[in-house]
PDB file of C-alpha atoms in Angstrom:
ATOM      1  CA  MET O 199     -29.064 -13.413  22.598  1.00  0.00           C
ATOM      2  CA  GLN O 200     -30.347 -17.034  22.629  1.00  0.00           C
ATOM      3  CA  PRO O 201     -30.215 -17.364  18.891  1.00  0.00           C
ATOM      4  CA  VAL O 202     -26.526 -16.336  18.776  1.00  0.00           C
ATOM      5  CA  ALA O 203     -25.437 -18.439  21.708  1.00  0.00           C
ATOM      6  CA  SER O 204     -27.117 -21.485  19.939  1.00  0.00           C
ATOM      7  CA  LEU O 205     -25.204 -20.616  16.682  1.00  0.00           C
ATOM      8  CA  VAL O 206     -21.886 -20.427  18.501  1.00  0.00           C
ATOM      9  CA  LYS O 207     -22.308 -23.290  21.115  1.00  0.00           C
ATOM     10  CA  ILE O 208     -24.302 -25.822  18.996  1.00  0.00           C
ATOM     11  CA  SER O 209     -24.636 -25.063  15.256  1.00  0.00           C
ATOM     12  CA  ILE O 210     -21.179 -24.288  14.307  1.00  0.00           C
ATOM     13  CA  PRO O 211     -19.378 -26.895  16.426  1.00  0.00           C
ATOM     14  CA  SER O 212     -21.759 -29.519  14.944  1.00  0.00           C
ATOM     15  CA  TYR O 213     -21.137 -28.384  11.229  1.00  0.00           C
ATOM     16  CA  LEU O 214     -17.548 -28.286  11.772  1.00  0.00           C
ATOM     17  CA  SER O 215     -17.512 -31.886  13.441  1.00  0.00           C
ATOM     18  CA  ASN O 216     -19.276 -33.233  10.331  1.00  0.00           C
ATOM     19  CA  LEU O 217     -17.177 -31.831   7.857  1.00  0.00           C
ATOM     20  CA  PRO O 218     -15.204 -34.903   5.978  1.00  0.00           C
ATOM     21  CA  ILE O 219     -11.738 -34.027   6.901  1.00  0.00           C
ATOM     22  CA  PRO O 220      -9.373 -37.078   6.641  1.00  0.00           C
ATOM     23  CA  ASP O 221      -7.069 -38.334   9.595  1.00  0.00           C
ATOM     24  CA  SER O 222      -4.043 -38.772   7.206  1.00  0.00           C
ATOM     25  CA  PHE O 223      -2.680 -37.308   4.057  1.00  0.00           C
ATOM     26  CA  GLY O 224      -3.693 -40.164   1.984  1.00  0.00           C
ATOM     27  CA  GLY O 225      -7.190 -39.788   3.182  1.00  0.00           C
ATOM     28  CA  TRP O 226      -7.560 -36.545   1.037  1.00  0.00           C
ATOM     29  CA  PHE O 227      -7.175 -38.691  -2.020  1.00  0.00           C
ATOM     30  CA  ARG O 228     -10.037 -41.082  -1.045  1.00  0.00           C
ATOM     31  CA  LEU O 229     -12.615 -38.307  -0.467  1.00  0.00           C
ATOM     32  CA  GLY O 230     -15.615 -38.372  -2.870  1.00  0.00           C
ATOM     33  CA  PHE O 231     -17.178 -35.501  -5.093  1.00  0.00           C
ATOM     34  CA  LYS O 232     -19.799 -34.840  -2.169  1.00  0.00           C
ATOM     35  CA  ASP O 233     -17.044 -34.657   0.289  1.00  0.00           C
ATOM     36  CA  TRP O 234     -15.089 -32.064  -1.695  1.00  0.00           C
ATOM     37  CA  LEU O 235     -18.398 -30.178  -2.187  1.00  0.00           C
ATOM     38  CA  ALA O 236     -19.061 -29.973   1.484  1.00  0.00           C
ATOM     39  CA  LEU O 237     -15.428 -28.557   2.050  1.00  0.00           C
ATOM     40  CA  VAL O 238     -16.234 -25.746  -0.486  1.00  0.00           C
ATOM     41  CA  PRO O 239     -18.023 -23.344   1.915  1.00  0.00           C
ATOM     42  CA  PRO O 240     -15.575 -23.397   4.784  1.00  0.00           C
ATOM     43  CA  THR O 241     -12.650 -23.080   2.559  1.00  0.00           C
ATOM     44  CA  ALA O 242     -14.124 -20.007   0.779  1.00  0.00           C
ATOM     45  CA  LEU O 243     -14.705 -18.450   4.109  1.00  0.00           C
ATOM     46  CA  ALA O 244     -11.245 -18.974   5.398  1.00  0.00           C
ATOM     47  CA  ALA O 245      -9.804 -17.540   2.091  1.00  0.00           C
ATOM     48  CA  GLY O 246     -11.946 -14.539   2.338  1.00  0.00           C
ATOM     49  CA  VAL O 247     -10.934 -13.946   5.844  1.00  0.00           C
ATOM     50  CA  GLY O 248      -7.423 -14.578   5.002  1.00  0.00           C
ATOM     51  CA  TYR O 249      -7.506 -12.058   2.226  1.00  0.00           C
ATOM     52  CA  THR O 250      -9.135  -9.541   4.184  1.00  0.00           C
ATOM     53  CA  VAL O 251      -6.590  -9.681   6.908  1.00  0.00           C
ATOM     54  CA  TYR O 252      -3.821  -9.524   4.377  1.00  0.00           C
ATOM     55  CA  ARG O 253      -5.243  -6.503   2.638  1.00  0.00           C
ATOM     56  CA  ALA O 254      -5.793  -4.760   6.014  1.00  0.00           C
ATOM     57  CA  TYR O 255      -2.670  -5.473   7.664  1.00  0.00           C
ATOM     58  CA  CYS O 256       0.096  -6.106   4.985  1.00  0.00           C
ATOM     59  CA  PRO O 257       1.575  -2.734   3.964  1.00  0.00           C
ATOM     60  CA  LYS O 258       2.838  -3.801   0.681  1.00  0.00           C
ATOM     61  CA  ALA O 259      -0.761  -4.841  -0.462  1.00  0.00           C
ATOM     62  CA  ARG O 260      -1.920  -1.212  -0.147  1.00  0.00           C
ATOM     63  CA  PRO O 261      -2.182   0.638  -3.578  1.00  0.00           C
ATOM     64  CA  SER O 262       0.134   3.470  -2.455  1.00  0.00           C
ATOM     65  CA  CYS O 263       2.214   2.410   0.572  1.00  0.00           C
ATOM     66  CA  SER O 264       4.980   5.023   0.102  1.00  0.00           C
ATOM     67  CA  GLY O 265       2.849   7.947   1.707  1.00  0.00           C
ATOM     68  CA  LYS O 266       3.959  10.328  -1.086  1.00  0.00           C
ATOM     69  CA  LEU O 267       1.093  11.813  -3.064  1.00  0.00           C
ATOM     70  CA  ASN O 268       3.429  13.301  -5.580  1.00  0.00           C
ATOM     71  CA  GLN O 269       5.180  10.675  -7.552  1.00  0.00           C
ATOM     72  CA  VAL O 270       5.964  12.521 -10.840  1.00  0.00           C
ATOM     73  CA  ILE O 271       5.870  16.261 -10.671  1.00  0.00           C
ATOM     74  CA  GLN O 272       9.287  18.141  -9.984  1.00  0.00           C
ATOM     75  CA  LEU O 273      10.473  15.731  -7.650  1.00  0.00           C
ATOM     76  CA  SER O 274      14.150  17.353  -7.491  1.00  0.00           C
ATOM     77  CA  ASN O 275      12.484  20.344  -5.842  1.00  0.00           C
ATOM     78  CA  PRO O 276      11.874  20.390  -1.997  1.00  0.00           C
ATOM     79  CA  LYS O 277       8.417  21.787  -2.533  1.00  0.00           C
ATOM     80  CA  VAL O 278       6.273  22.253  -5.510  1.00  0.00           C
ATOM     81  CA  VAL O 279       4.601  25.642  -5.952  1.00  0.00           C
ATOM     82  CA  ASP O 280       2.899  27.049  -9.079  1.00  0.00           C
ATOM     83  CA  THR O 281       1.647  30.568  -9.558  1.00  0.00           C
ATOM     84  CA  ILE O 282      -1.000  31.319 -11.969  1.00  0.00           C
ATOM     85  CA  ASP O 283      -2.609  34.819 -12.425  1.00  0.00           C
ATOM     86  CA  VAL O 284      -6.379  34.693 -12.387  1.00  0.00           C
ATOM     87  CA  GLU O 285      -6.294  37.388 -15.154  1.00  0.00           C
ATOM     88  CA  ASP O 286      -4.726  34.778 -17.624  1.00  0.00           C
ATOM     89  CA  ILE O 287      -7.714  32.449 -17.279  1.00  0.00           C
ATOM     90  CA  SER O 288     -10.146  33.021 -20.075  1.00  0.00           C
ATOM     91  CA  GLY O 289     -13.389  31.533 -18.640  1.00  0.00           C
ATOM     92  CA  LYS O 290     -12.426  28.624 -16.213  1.00  0.00           C
ATOM     93  CA  ALA O 291      -9.647  26.465 -15.406  1.00  0.00           C
ATOM     94  CA  ALA O 292      -9.491  23.122 -13.795  1.00  0.00           C
ATOM     95  CA  PHE O 293      -6.317  22.510 -11.331  1.00  0.00           C
ATOM     96  CA  CYS O 294      -5.150  19.137 -10.436  1.00  0.00           C
ATOM     97  CA  ARG O 295      -5.258  17.971  -6.878  1.00  0.00           C
ATOM     98  CA  CYS O 296      -4.314  14.096  -7.288  1.00  0.00           C
ATOM     99  CA  TRP O 297      -0.569  14.552  -8.668  1.00  0.00           C
ATOM    100  CA  LYS O 298      -1.349  12.522 -11.561  1.00  0.00           C
ATOM    101  CA  SER O 299      -1.821  14.874 -14.293  1.00  0.00           C
ATOM    102  CA  LYS O 300       0.649  14.919 -17.211  1.00  0.00           C
ATOM    103  CA  ASN O 301      -0.424  18.577 -17.812  1.00  0.00           C
ATOM    104  CA  TRP O 302       0.615  19.866 -14.308  1.00  0.00           C
ATOM    105  CA  PRO O 303      -0.708  22.040 -12.762  1.00  0.00           C
ATOM    106  CA  TYR O 304      -3.763  21.623 -14.934  1.00  0.00           C
ATOM    107  CA  CYS O 305      -6.179  18.646 -14.522  1.00  0.00           C
ATOM    108  CA  ASP O 306      -6.155  16.212 -17.498  1.00  0.00           C
ATOM    109  CA  GLY O 307      -8.711  13.696 -15.775  1.00  0.00           C
ATOM    110  CA  SER O 308      -6.040  11.333 -14.424  1.00  0.00           C
ATOM    111  CA  HIS O 309      -7.808  11.536 -11.158  1.00  0.00           C
ATOM    112  CA  ALA O 310     -10.494   9.278 -12.553  1.00  0.00           C
ATOM    113  CA  ALA O 311      -8.228   6.230 -12.932  1.00  0.00           C
ATOM    114  CA  HIS O 312      -6.562   7.086  -9.593  1.00  0.00           C
ATOM    115  CA  ASN O 313     -10.112   7.194  -7.899  1.00  0.00           C
ATOM    116  CA  LYS O 314     -11.103   3.816  -9.593  1.00  0.00           C
ATOM    117  CA  GLU O 315      -7.801   2.087  -8.402  1.00  0.00           C
ATOM    118  CA  THR O 316      -7.844   3.499  -4.886  1.00  0.00           C
ATOM    119  CA  GLY O 317     -11.432   4.149  -3.995  1.00  0.00           C
ATOM    120  CA  ASP O 318     -10.387   7.718  -3.457  1.00  0.00           C
ATOM    121  CA  ASN O 319     -12.884  10.479  -4.388  1.00  0.00           C
ATOM    122  CA  VAL O 320     -10.501  13.293  -5.552  1.00  0.00           C
ATOM    123  CA  GLY O 321     -11.301  15.672  -8.086  1.00  0.00           C
ATOM    124  CA  PRO O 322      -9.838  19.105  -9.608  1.00  0.00           C
ATOM    125  CA  VAL O 323     -10.089  22.501  -8.096  1.00  0.00           C
ATOM    126  CA  ILE O 324     -12.199  24.474 -10.627  1.00  0.00           C
ATOM    127  CA  VAL O 325     -11.474  28.300 -10.838  1.00  0.00           C
ATOM    128  CA  LYS O 326     -14.127  30.557 -12.661  1.00  0.00           C
ATOM    129  CA  LYS O 327     -13.597  34.141 -13.576  1.00  0.00           C
ATOM    130  CA  ALA O 328     -16.271  36.374 -11.925  1.00  0.00           C
ATOM    131  CA  LYS O 329     -18.777  37.810 -14.046  1.00  0.00           C
TER     132      LYS O 329
END
């Protein structure tokens, strides 16, 4: 615990007190190259923390903030239901679970773009005919 206490009580305050932050607005124009270079790490840290908080707590920053999975298929229906006879499947069929397929209810690989964009891991349901 001593190294953490030393970091919080001594090192960080000492580092921050030595930063070349001017007392007036005009002082920013008098900073030299080394002064600006010294301000890069704390500025990058503040920007990173700010961006992380923004992405975590701002609903508009999330990729799909509407909550609806299906944003394309049969939106006028209160519930989307498709029936497919297993006997009609020749060898195997892949069915969409991401609601992004242009060939609904069959998978067309649209989940790959969805997964890359959102970090999801959804894939199709594959139905095979028994041998």
